[in-house]
Amino acid sequence: MKSLILSIVTILSFTVVVCAQETEITNGLHSTYNTYKELSLKQRRIKHKDLQPLIKKYTNNAKFKVTKVGESIEGRSISLVSIGTGKINVFLWSQMHGDEPTATQAIFDILNFLDANSFQKEKEKILSKLTLHFLPMLNPDGAEYYTRRNTLGIDINRDALHLQSPEGRTLKRVRDSLKANFGFNLHDQSTYYNAERTNKPATISYLAPAYNYEKDINEVRANAMKVIVYMNSIVQKYAPGQVGRYNDDFEPRAFGDNIQKWGTSTILIESGGNYDDVEKQEIRKLNYVSILSAIYTIANGSYANIAIDDYNKIPENDRKMFDLKMTNVSYNLLGKTYKLDIGVNHTEIDNPKHTNFYNIGRIADQGDLSTYYGYTTFNAEGYTAVQAKKYPKTLKSLEQFSKLNAFALLKEGYMYVPVDKVPVKLKNTQLPLHIVNTGYVLPKVMRLTPGKNPNFFLEKNGELVYAIVNGYLIDLKTKKGYFKNGLILK
């Protein structure tokens, strides 16, 4: 009995020491991140061509092994970058969906870290125990057009059984050849997910996928759960309360579920939304820190001491976020005044080359939205929605429009400006005003309706205090409030 107690104390002491070491390393990873950030990747709409100079750099680096493992339908190469000599194989793949690039950027940050002359003791442990294999951008054709599916029009993540796509066949072949012990399935999710029953966005969400309908937990799946518990503890330091957990219903066609079934402890990571982080660069940093921390805990084996009970304590994903939530808006309709909550979301519309986007705001819902949340929430108690007006003068050119004092016009209640000779290709404006043609007619009565582009003022005591332009809330006194673009309305 005495020896058993001594053994338990020894194990607990070891765990405490390891946790302290790992905490110190995690803090170091976070504080030094900008040293390793791949500066050539700055926004979400990255292309296959953007990665090729980076792939070439690692091809010419003796520390790494770069292998072309496949091609997309349109003939774009799919590469695997490997480093390490350890017996434990860890496989990370990203951008299975072409419009989910956050972790692709983080992978190149991680590769920069592994190549640098720092954290040598920790990297020696990692690379002697593990061999790391990175497959960035599994769906380069989808990335080219910033779309979820591949050129065949299928969701690669529902192709694990029939393997109809060359990208899916590549993923299966690489996984099987590596016989990977751990797999990181890296995705982006909607920014409208929140951590269940909280007003916090699900900035990062995790899942240890089920490998059967019964959702059994064997050693393979349990190891994935343990690593997720550890990663959650890391993210909580930097984004407290902003972690969710996906429903684990078995999807027999999905790669994550099948890779778990095939014997690889599979960890799904989904990058969601965050405050003031449209291009997800802070979320990219969270990926970098948490994935490297997970790799370290796998290398030293400390994950094995983690209880899986904490996995189910992570709140489930819910989908109750709006970009803008306004509560208690007074709304006059047919001679009566009503109070409404209004939830607004923005849809990204890509430019023809899929390198940038503009937004169109829509009223997603209205009524009682007390169980919903907003990235921006405004209590409009005492404010009345007022219809915007059309500017009485027609401007001759875009140059004249660009010189307008937008806030002066907004304060007078104008939001729509007629302009002659607007280029057909132009879809949006940089000012918080909309361009219309000379024949544009406003409705006689303002109607707030789900699906409608929200453009109105909030009035209080006879004064226009706020403008809602394309669904963006702008304070007319301070001129503050996030705004991306107005629209060309015809």
Short mmCIF file of C-alpha atoms in Angstrom, two decimals:
data_model
loop_
_atom_site.label_atom_id
_atom_site.label_comp_id
_atom_site.label_asym_id
_atom_site.label_seq_id
_atom_site.Cartn_x
_atom_site.Cartn_y
_atom_site.Cartn_z
CA MET A 1 0.00 0.00 0.00
CA LYS A 2 2.85 2.33 0.92
CA SER A 3 4.57 1.72 -2.42
CA LEU A 4 1.28 2.35 -4.28
CA ILE A 5 0.83 5.70 -2.51
CA LEU A 6 4.44 6.59 -3.29
CA SER A 7 3.88 5.73 -6.95
CA ILE A 8 0.77 7.92 -7.11
CA VAL A 9 2.62 10.82 -5.47
CA THR A 10 5.48 10.39 -7.96
CA ILE A 11 3.06 10.44 -10.90
CA LEU A 12 1.27 13.52 -9.56
CA SER A 13 4.58 15.30 -8.96
CA PHE A 14 5.70 14.46 -12.50
CA THR A 15 2.42 15.80 -13.90
CA VAL A 16 2.73 19.07 -11.97
CA VAL A 17 6.32 19.57 -13.18
CA VAL A 18 5.35 18.81 -16.79
CA CYS A 19 2.37 21.17 -16.60
CA ALA A 20 4.59 23.95 -15.25
CA GLN A 21 7.10 23.36 -18.03
CA GLU A 22 4.38 23.29 -20.66
CA THR A 23 2.80 26.47 -19.32
CA GLU A 24 6.15 28.24 -19.55
CA ILE A 25 6.64 27.02 -23.12
CA THR A 26 3.11 28.02 -24.14
CA ASN A 27 3.63 31.53 -22.76
CA GLY A 28 6.88 31.72 -24.70
CA LEU A 29 5.20 30.59 -27.91
CA HIS A 30 2.53 33.25 -27.52
CA SER A 31 4.86 36.12 -26.66
CA THR A 32 7.33 35.38 -29.48
CA TYR A 33 4.74 34.61 -32.16
CA ASN A 34 5.54 37.59 -34.39
CA THR A 35 9.10 36.30 -34.74
CA TYR A 36 7.83 33.27 -36.64
CA LYS A 37 4.70 34.57 -38.35
CA GLU A 38 4.86 34.04 -42.11
CA LEU A 39 4.48 37.63 -43.28
CA SER A 40 3.76 36.78 -46.92
CA LEU A 41 0.37 35.36 -45.86
CA LYS A 42 -1.75 38.22 -44.57
CA GLN A 43 -5.35 37.52 -45.50
CA ARG A 44 -7.78 34.66 -45.88
CA ARG A 45 -7.98 34.55 -49.67
CA ILE A 46 -4.63 32.88 -50.22
CA LYS A 47 -3.95 30.91 -53.38
CA HIS A 48 -1.91 27.89 -54.36
CA LYS A 49 0.60 30.20 -56.06
CA ASP A 50 1.13 32.06 -52.78
CA LEU A 51 2.34 28.87 -51.12
CA GLN A 52 4.78 27.73 -53.82
CA PRO A 53 7.72 30.01 -52.83
CA LEU A 54 7.31 28.75 -49.26
CA ILE A 55 7.13 25.11 -50.36
CA LYS A 56 10.27 25.69 -52.44
CA LYS A 57 12.05 27.18 -49.43
CA TYR A 58 11.48 24.00 -47.44
CA THR A 59 12.34 21.80 -50.43
CA ASN A 60 15.79 23.40 -50.39
CA ASN A 61 16.15 23.06 -46.60
CA ALA A 62 17.92 19.90 -45.41
CA LYS A 63 15.90 19.84 -42.17
CA PHE A 64 12.72 19.11 -44.11
CA LYS A 65 11.51 16.57 -46.61
CA VAL A 66 9.02 17.84 -49.19
CA THR A 67 7.08 15.35 -51.27
CA LYS A 68 4.55 15.95 -54.00
CA VAL A 69 1.79 13.55 -52.98
CA GLY A 70 -0.94 14.41 -55.47
CA GLU A 71 -2.65 16.85 -57.78
CA SER A 72 -6.01 18.57 -57.78
CA ILE A 73 -8.50 18.16 -60.62
CA GLU A 74 -7.14 21.31 -62.28
CA GLY A 75 -3.58 20.05 -61.93
CA ARG A 76 -2.37 22.02 -58.92
CA SER A 77 0.22 20.18 -56.84
CA ILE A 78 -0.48 18.90 -53.33
CA SER A 79 2.64 18.72 -51.17
CA LEU A 80 3.58 17.09 -47.88
CA VAL A 81 6.23 18.76 -45.71
CA SER A 82 7.83 16.47 -43.11
CA ILE A 83 10.33 17.00 -40.31
CA GLY A 84 11.56 14.87 -37.42
CA THR A 85 12.97 11.41 -36.76
CA GLY A 86 10.61 10.11 -34.11
CA LYS A 87 8.56 6.91 -34.28
CA ILE A 88 5.29 8.69 -33.52
CA ASN A 89 3.79 10.11 -36.71
CA VAL A 90 1.66 13.24 -36.44
CA PHE A 91 -0.25 14.26 -39.58
CA LEU A 92 -1.77 17.72 -40.01
CA TRP A 93 -3.86 18.67 -43.06
CA SER A 94 -5.64 21.93 -43.79
CA GLN A 95 -7.95 23.61 -46.30
CA MET A 96 -9.89 20.53 -47.27
CA HIS A 97 -12.48 23.23 -47.93
CA GLY A 98 -11.07 25.95 -50.15
CA ASP A 99 -12.60 28.83 -48.20
CA GLU A 100 -11.19 27.67 -44.84
CA PRO A 101 -7.57 28.92 -44.82
CA THR A 102 -6.83 30.04 -41.25
CA ALA A 103 -4.86 26.95 -40.27
CA THR A 104 -2.99 26.90 -43.59
CA GLN A 105 -1.39 30.18 -42.55
CA ALA A 106 -0.70 28.81 -39.06
CA ILE A 107 1.05 25.76 -40.56
CA PHE A 108 3.62 28.00 -42.22
CA ASP A 109 4.08 29.90 -38.95
CA ILE A 110 4.77 26.53 -37.29
CA LEU A 111 7.22 25.53 -40.02
CA ASN A 112 9.07 28.83 -39.51
CA PHE A 113 9.25 28.05 -35.79
CA LEU A 114 10.60 24.55 -36.42
CA ASP A 115 13.25 25.96 -38.74
CA ALA A 116 14.46 28.71 -36.38
CA ASN A 117 17.38 28.50 -33.95
CA SER A 118 15.33 28.90 -30.77
CA PHE A 119 13.49 26.71 -28.26
CA GLN A 120 16.15 24.14 -29.13
CA LYS A 121 15.62 21.92 -26.10
CA GLU A 122 11.88 21.68 -26.72
CA LYS A 123 12.30 21.14 -30.47
CA GLU A 124 14.90 18.44 -29.87
CA LYS A 125 12.36 16.57 -27.76
CA ILE A 126 9.61 17.06 -30.31
CA LEU A 127 11.65 16.03 -33.33
CA SER A 128 13.33 13.07 -31.66
CA LYS A 129 10.03 11.63 -30.46
CA LEU A 130 7.78 12.64 -33.36
CA THR A 131 7.84 12.93 -37.12
CA LEU A 132 5.57 15.78 -38.17
CA HIS A 133 3.85 15.77 -41.55
CA PHE A 134 2.07 18.89 -42.83
CA LEU A 135 -0.28 18.89 -45.81
CA PRO A 136 -1.36 22.51 -46.34
CA MET A 137 -4.14 23.28 -48.81
CA LEU A 138 -5.61 19.90 -49.70
CA ASN A 139 -8.15 21.66 -51.97
CA PRO A 140 -6.11 24.19 -54.00
CA ASP A 141 -8.80 24.49 -56.69
CA GLY A 142 -11.37 25.49 -54.08
CA ALA A 143 -8.86 27.98 -52.67
CA GLU A 144 -8.44 29.52 -56.13
CA TYR A 145 -12.15 30.40 -56.24
CA TYR A 146 -12.57 30.73 -52.47
CA THR A 147 -15.26 28.10 -52.35
CA ARG A 148 -15.90 25.13 -50.08
CA ARG A 149 -16.08 22.41 -52.72
CA ASN A 150 -13.57 21.16 -55.29
CA THR A 151 -13.82 21.53 -59.06
CA LEU A 152 -15.89 18.34 -59.25
CA GLY A 153 -18.43 20.16 -57.09
CA ILE A 154 -18.20 17.77 -54.16
CA ASP A 155 -17.38 18.28 -50.52
CA ILE A 156 -14.08 16.44 -50.07
CA ASN A 157 -14.98 15.90 -46.43
CA ARG A 158 -17.85 13.67 -47.54
CA ASP A 159 -15.69 11.57 -49.86
CA ALA A 160 -13.98 9.18 -47.43
CA LEU A 161 -15.99 6.13 -48.58
CA HIS A 162 -16.23 6.40 -52.38
CA LEU A 163 -13.02 8.42 -52.87
CA GLN A 164 -14.37 10.04 -56.03
CA SER A 165 -12.01 13.02 -55.87
CA PRO A 166 -8.25 12.96 -56.46
CA GLU A 167 -7.85 15.17 -53.37
CA GLY A 168 -9.73 12.66 -51.21
CA ARG A 169 -7.69 9.78 -52.61
CA THR A 170 -4.51 11.71 -51.80
CA LEU A 171 -5.57 12.26 -48.20
CA LYS A 172 -6.43 8.59 -47.73
CA ARG A 173 -3.18 7.40 -49.33
CA VAL A 174 -1.01 9.71 -47.23
CA ARG A 175 -2.78 8.76 -44.00
CA ASP A 176 -2.40 5.07 -44.76
CA SER A 177 1.26 5.36 -45.77
CA LEU A 178 2.12 7.19 -42.56
CA LYS A 179 -0.05 5.04 -40.31
CA ALA A 180 -0.33 8.29 -38.39
CA ASN A 181 -0.71 8.03 -34.62
CA PHE A 182 -2.28 11.49 -34.35
CA GLY A 183 -4.12 13.54 -36.94
CA PHE A 184 -5.11 17.22 -36.89
CA ASN A 185 -8.03 17.97 -39.21
CA LEU A 186 -7.92 21.75 -39.64
CA HIS A 187 -10.97 23.76 -40.73
CA ASP A 188 -12.82 27.08 -40.44
CA GLN A 189 -16.41 27.33 -39.24
CA SER A 190 -19.08 30.00 -39.44
CA THR A 191 -18.40 33.11 -37.40
CA TYR A 192 -21.98 32.89 -36.11
CA TYR A 193 -21.30 29.97 -33.76
CA ASN A 194 -21.18 30.73 -30.06
CA ALA A 195 -20.22 28.69 -27.04
CA GLU A 196 -23.56 27.28 -25.90
CA ARG A 197 -25.61 29.53 -23.58
CA THR A 198 -22.98 32.27 -23.59
CA ASN A 199 -22.53 35.52 -25.48
CA LYS A 200 -19.01 34.45 -26.48
CA PRO A 201 -18.22 33.46 -30.06
CA ALA A 202 -16.85 29.95 -30.59
CA THR A 203 -13.48 31.29 -31.70
CA ILE A 204 -12.04 27.78 -31.66
CA SER A 205 -14.13 24.60 -31.67
CA TYR A 206 -12.94 21.04 -31.19
CA LEU A 207 -14.17 17.53 -31.85
CA ALA A 208 -12.80 14.05 -31.28
CA PRO A 209 -14.98 12.47 -33.99
CA ALA A 210 -16.92 9.31 -33.29
CA TYR A 211 -15.88 6.23 -35.24
CA ASN A 212 -19.25 4.46 -34.99
CA TYR A 213 -22.91 5.25 -34.48
CA GLU A 214 -22.69 4.19 -30.84
CA LYS A 215 -20.07 6.88 -30.17
CA ASP A 216 -17.86 4.39 -28.35
CA ILE A 217 -14.64 5.61 -26.80
CA ASN A 218 -11.62 3.40 -27.41
CA GLU A 219 -8.00 4.26 -26.70
CA VAL A 220 -7.57 5.97 -30.08
CA ARG A 221 -10.51 8.34 -29.58
CA ALA A 222 -9.72 8.82 -25.88
CA ASN A 223 -6.23 10.06 -26.76
CA ALA A 224 -7.76 12.64 -29.11
CA MET A 225 -10.08 13.77 -26.31
CA LYS A 226 -7.16 14.15 -23.91
CA VAL A 227 -5.21 16.31 -26.33
CA ILE A 228 -8.32 18.45 -26.91
CA VAL A 229 -8.74 18.98 -23.16
CA TYR A 230 -5.16 20.18 -23.06
CA MET A 231 -5.58 22.48 -26.08
CA ASN A 232 -8.74 23.93 -24.57
CA SER A 233 -6.79 24.85 -21.43
CA ILE A 234 -4.29 26.70 -23.63
CA VAL A 235 -6.87 28.66 -25.64
CA GLN A 236 -8.76 29.61 -22.48
CA LYS A 237 -5.74 31.67 -21.41
CA TYR A 238 -6.01 33.92 -24.44
CA ALA A 239 -9.69 33.73 -25.40
CA PRO A 240 -11.53 32.83 -22.19
CA GLY A 241 -14.96 31.30 -22.73
CA GLN A 242 -14.53 31.32 -26.51
CA VAL A 243 -14.20 27.58 -27.10
CA GLY A 244 -16.93 25.26 -28.36
CA ARG A 245 -17.31 21.55 -28.99
CA TYR A 246 -18.95 20.03 -32.04
CA ASN A 247 -21.74 17.50 -31.81
CA ASP A 248 -20.18 14.05 -32.18
CA ASP A 249 -22.90 12.29 -34.17
CA PHE A 250 -21.19 9.79 -36.46
CA GLU A 251 -20.96 10.81 -40.13
CA PRO A 252 -19.94 7.67 -42.07
CA ARG A 253 -18.79 9.64 -45.14
CA ALA A 254 -16.56 12.13 -43.31
CA PHE A 255 -12.79 11.83 -43.28
CA GLY A 256 -12.42 12.78 -39.63
CA ASP A 257 -14.75 10.02 -38.47
CA ASN A 258 -13.09 7.46 -40.72
CA ILE A 259 -9.53 8.44 -39.91
CA GLN A 260 -10.46 7.96 -36.26
CA LYS A 261 -11.90 4.57 -37.25
CA TRP A 262 -8.72 3.66 -39.15
CA GLY A 263 -6.66 4.07 -35.97
CA THR A 264 -5.40 7.67 -36.00
CA SER A 265 -6.31 9.75 -32.95
CA THR A 266 -8.07 12.55 -34.80
CA ILE A 267 -8.51 16.09 -33.53
CA LEU A 268 -10.82 18.41 -35.45
CA ILE A 269 -10.02 22.10 -35.01
CA GLU A 270 -12.45 24.69 -36.37
CA SER A 271 -11.52 28.39 -36.50
CA GLY A 272 -14.63 30.51 -35.97
CA GLY A 273 -15.11 34.19 -35.26
CA ASN A 274 -13.44 36.67 -32.96
CA TYR A 275 -13.92 40.30 -32.03
CA ASP A 276 -12.35 42.79 -34.46
CA ASP A 277 -10.59 40.01 -36.36
CA VAL A 278 -12.13 39.92 -39.83
CA GLU A 279 -9.10 38.27 -41.43
CA LYS A 280 -8.75 35.85 -38.49
CA GLN A 281 -5.15 36.75 -37.75
CA GLU A 282 -5.58 36.47 -33.98
CA ILE A 283 -7.31 33.12 -34.51
CA ARG A 284 -4.36 32.08 -36.65
CA LYS A 285 -2.13 32.87 -33.67
CA LEU A 286 -4.33 30.73 -31.40
CA ASN A 287 -3.95 27.85 -33.87
CA TYR A 288 -0.18 28.27 -33.84
CA VAL A 289 0.13 28.34 -30.05
CA SER A 290 -2.37 25.56 -29.31
CA ILE A 291 -1.18 23.17 -32.04
CA LEU A 292 2.48 23.54 -31.08
CA SER A 293 1.55 23.06 -27.43
CA ALA A 294 -0.40 19.92 -28.36
CA ILE A 295 2.56 18.62 -30.36
CA TYR A 296 4.79 19.13 -27.32
CA THR A 297 2.44 17.31 -24.96
CA ILE A 298 2.26 14.42 -27.43
CA ALA A 299 6.06 14.33 -27.61
CA ASN A 300 6.55 14.15 -23.86
CA GLY A 301 3.53 11.89 -23.33
CA SER A 302 1.98 14.07 -20.64
CA TYR A 303 -1.43 14.04 -22.40
CA ALA A 304 -1.82 10.44 -21.20
CA ASN A 305 -2.37 11.69 -17.62
CA ILE A 306 -5.30 13.94 -18.60
CA ALA A 307 -8.81 12.83 -17.59
CA ILE A 308 -11.23 12.71 -20.50
CA ASP A 309 -14.11 13.78 -18.23
CA ASP A 310 -13.19 17.39 -18.93
CA TYR A 311 -13.82 16.89 -22.65
CA ASN A 312 -17.60 16.95 -22.19
CA LYS A 313 -17.33 20.05 -20.01
CA ILE A 314 -16.42 22.12 -23.06
CA PRO A 315 -19.66 23.89 -24.12
CA GLU A 316 -21.25 22.63 -27.31
CA ASN A 317 -21.37 24.83 -30.38
CA ASP A 318 -24.54 26.84 -30.81
CA ARG A 319 -25.36 29.21 -33.65
CA LYS A 320 -26.77 32.34 -32.07
CA MET A 321 -24.40 35.15 -32.99
CA PHE A 322 -25.18 38.20 -35.11
CA ASP A 323 -22.72 40.71 -36.47
CA LEU A 324 -24.98 43.41 -35.02
CA LYS A 325 -27.78 42.97 -32.51
CA MET A 326 -30.02 45.94 -31.69
CA THR A 327 -32.54 45.61 -28.89
CA ASN A 328 -35.71 47.59 -28.11
CA VAL A 329 -35.84 49.49 -31.40
CA SER A 330 -39.05 51.56 -31.66
CA TYR A 331 -40.64 50.99 -35.06
CA ASN A 332 -43.65 52.84 -36.42
CA LEU A 333 -45.87 50.73 -38.65
CA LEU A 334 -49.36 51.66 -39.93
CA GLY A 335 -49.86 54.29 -37.27
CA LYS A 336 -48.74 52.20 -34.32
CA THR A 337 -45.39 51.91 -32.53
CA TYR A 338 -43.81 48.54 -31.81
CA LYS A 339 -40.58 47.46 -30.16
CA LEU A 340 -38.28 45.02 -31.94
CA ASP A 341 -34.93 43.37 -31.52
CA ILE A 342 -33.09 43.29 -34.85
CA GLY A 343 -30.24 40.94 -35.77
CA VAL A 344 -28.02 41.79 -38.75
CA ASN A 345 -25.47 39.61 -40.51
CA HIS A 346 -23.08 40.41 -43.34
CA THR A 347 -22.48 38.26 -46.40
CA GLU A 348 -19.11 38.43 -48.15
CA ILE A 349 -19.29 38.94 -51.93
CA ASP A 350 -16.02 38.15 -53.69
CA ASN A 351 -14.45 40.22 -56.43
CA PRO A 352 -13.99 38.44 -59.79
CA LYS A 353 -10.46 37.25 -58.91
CA HIS A 354 -11.47 36.06 -55.43
CA THR A 355 -8.77 38.17 -53.82
CA ASN A 356 -11.00 40.51 -51.82
CA PHE A 357 -14.65 41.06 -50.97
CA TYR A 358 -17.32 43.54 -50.07
CA ASN A 359 -20.23 42.99 -47.69
CA ILE A 360 -23.99 43.07 -48.05
CA GLY A 361 -25.87 43.39 -44.78
CA ARG A 362 -29.14 41.55 -44.23
CA ILE A 363 -31.66 41.50 -41.41
CA ALA A 364 -31.24 37.89 -40.31
CA ASP A 365 -34.07 37.96 -37.78
CA GLN A 366 -36.25 40.34 -35.80
CA GLY A 367 -38.62 40.12 -32.88
CA ASP A 368 -37.61 38.63 -29.53
CA LEU A 369 -33.90 37.92 -29.86
CA SER A 370 -33.21 37.71 -26.14
CA THR A 371 -31.54 34.30 -26.51
CA TYR A 372 -29.19 35.58 -29.23
CA TYR A 373 -25.98 37.59 -29.04
CA GLY A 374 -24.01 40.07 -31.13
CA TYR A 375 -20.37 40.83 -31.85
CA THR A 376 -21.73 44.36 -31.47
CA THR A 377 -24.82 44.80 -29.28
CA PHE A 378 -26.67 48.08 -28.99
CA ASN A 379 -29.57 48.81 -26.65
CA ALA A 380 -31.81 51.13 -28.69
CA GLU A 381 -34.24 51.84 -25.85
CA GLY A 382 -35.66 55.30 -26.53
CA TYR A 383 -34.56 55.33 -30.17
CA THR A 384 -36.93 55.20 -33.13
CA ALA A 385 -36.07 53.79 -36.56
CA VAL A 386 -36.41 56.51 -39.21
CA GLN A 387 -36.27 56.09 -42.98
CA ALA A 388 -33.25 57.50 -44.81
CA LYS A 389 -33.65 60.09 -47.59
CA LYS A 390 -32.36 60.43 -51.13
CA TYR A 391 -29.99 63.39 -51.74
CA PRO A 392 -31.80 65.93 -53.95
CA LYS A 393 -28.83 66.66 -56.24
CA THR A 394 -27.41 64.33 -58.89
CA LEU A 395 -23.63 64.20 -58.94
CA LYS A 396 -21.86 63.99 -62.28
CA SER A 397 -19.06 61.59 -61.32
CA LEU A 398 -17.57 59.25 -58.75
CA GLU A 399 -14.92 61.87 -58.13
CA GLN A 400 -17.59 64.28 -56.91
CA PHE A 401 -19.07 61.54 -54.77
CA SER A 402 -15.71 60.75 -53.17
CA LYS A 403 -15.35 64.38 -52.07
CA LEU A 404 -18.67 64.44 -50.18
CA ASN A 405 -18.74 65.09 -46.46
CA ALA A 406 -20.53 61.83 -45.71
CA PHE A 407 -21.26 62.59 -42.06
CA ALA A 408 -22.73 65.99 -42.86
CA LEU A 409 -25.17 64.31 -45.24
CA LEU A 410 -26.00 61.55 -42.77
CA LYS A 411 -26.75 64.09 -40.04
CA GLU A 412 -29.28 65.64 -42.41
CA GLY A 413 -30.88 62.24 -42.99
CA TYR A 414 -29.44 61.52 -46.45
CA MET A 415 -28.08 58.04 -47.20
CA TYR A 416 -28.76 57.59 -50.94
CA VAL A 417 -26.85 59.74 -53.44
CA PRO A 418 -27.68 59.82 -57.20
CA VAL A 419 -24.58 59.68 -59.42
CA ASP A 420 -24.30 59.72 -63.22
CA LYS A 421 -21.97 57.42 -65.14
CA VAL A 422 -21.24 54.80 -62.50
CA PRO A 423 -19.08 51.98 -63.95
CA VAL A 424 -21.10 48.79 -64.36
CA LYS A 425 -18.46 46.71 -62.57
CA LEU A 426 -18.53 48.90 -59.46
CA LYS A 427 -20.54 47.24 -56.69
CA ASN A 428 -19.67 49.12 -53.53
CA THR A 429 -18.57 52.44 -52.07
CA GLN A 430 -15.96 53.38 -49.51
CA LEU A 431 -18.10 56.11 -47.96
CA PRO A 432 -20.97 55.32 -45.55
CA LEU A 433 -23.44 56.27 -48.27
CA HIS A 434 -25.14 54.39 -51.10
CA ILE A 435 -24.91 55.38 -54.77
CA VAL A 436 -28.20 55.19 -56.70
CA ASN A 437 -29.28 56.13 -60.22
CA THR A 438 -31.35 59.23 -60.85
CA GLY A 439 -34.56 57.23 -61.19
CA TYR A 440 -34.16 55.40 -57.90
CA VAL A 441 -37.37 55.65 -55.84
CA LEU A 442 -37.50 55.07 -52.11
CA PRO A 443 -40.52 53.25 -50.71
CA LYS A 444 -43.17 55.54 -49.23
CA VAL A 445 -43.16 53.57 -45.97
CA MET A 446 -40.06 52.06 -44.38
CA ARG A 447 -40.46 48.34 -43.72
CA LEU A 448 -38.09 46.33 -41.53
CA THR A 449 -38.20 42.80 -42.90
CA PRO A 450 -35.94 39.72 -42.54
CA GLY A 451 -33.78 39.43 -45.63
CA LYS A 452 -33.83 43.17 -46.26
CA ASN A 453 -30.69 45.28 -46.53
CA PRO A 454 -30.90 47.48 -43.40
CA ASN A 455 -30.49 51.22 -44.04
CA PHE A 456 -32.12 53.62 -41.61
CA PHE A 457 -31.45 56.06 -38.80
CA LEU A 458 -32.04 55.85 -35.08
CA GLU A 459 -33.63 59.06 -33.85
CA LYS A 460 -33.93 60.29 -30.27
CA ASN A 461 -35.72 63.48 -29.18
CA GLY A 462 -35.95 64.61 -32.78
CA GLU A 463 -32.22 64.17 -33.47
CA LEU A 464 -30.59 61.58 -35.72
CA VAL A 465 -28.02 59.95 -33.45
CA TYR A 466 -27.03 56.73 -35.22
CA ALA A 467 -26.98 55.60 -38.84
CA ILE A 468 -27.36 51.98 -39.87
CA VAL A 469 -25.71 51.85 -43.29
CA ASN A 470 -25.64 48.46 -45.02
CA GLY A 471 -26.12 46.96 -41.56
CA TYR A 472 -23.22 48.82 -39.92
CA LEU A 473 -23.93 50.92 -36.81
CA ILE A 474 -22.30 54.36 -36.96
CA ASP A 475 -22.38 56.96 -34.19
CA LEU A 476 -23.04 60.30 -35.92
CA LYS A 477 -21.63 62.31 -33.01
CA THR A 478 -18.32 60.51 -32.54
CA LYS A 479 -18.13 59.10 -36.11
CA LYS A 480 -17.16 55.79 -34.53
CA GLY A 481 -18.30 52.32 -35.48
CA TYR A 482 -16.86 49.65 -37.75
CA PHE A 483 -17.79 50.23 -41.39
CA LYS A 484 -16.57 48.34 -44.46
CA ASN A 485 -18.60 49.51 -47.43
CA GLY A 486 -21.75 51.06 -48.85
CA LEU A 487 -23.48 49.72 -51.96
CA ILE A 488 -24.35 50.64 -55.53
CA LEU A 489 -28.13 50.29 -55.68
CA LYS A 490 -29.86 50.31 -59.06
#
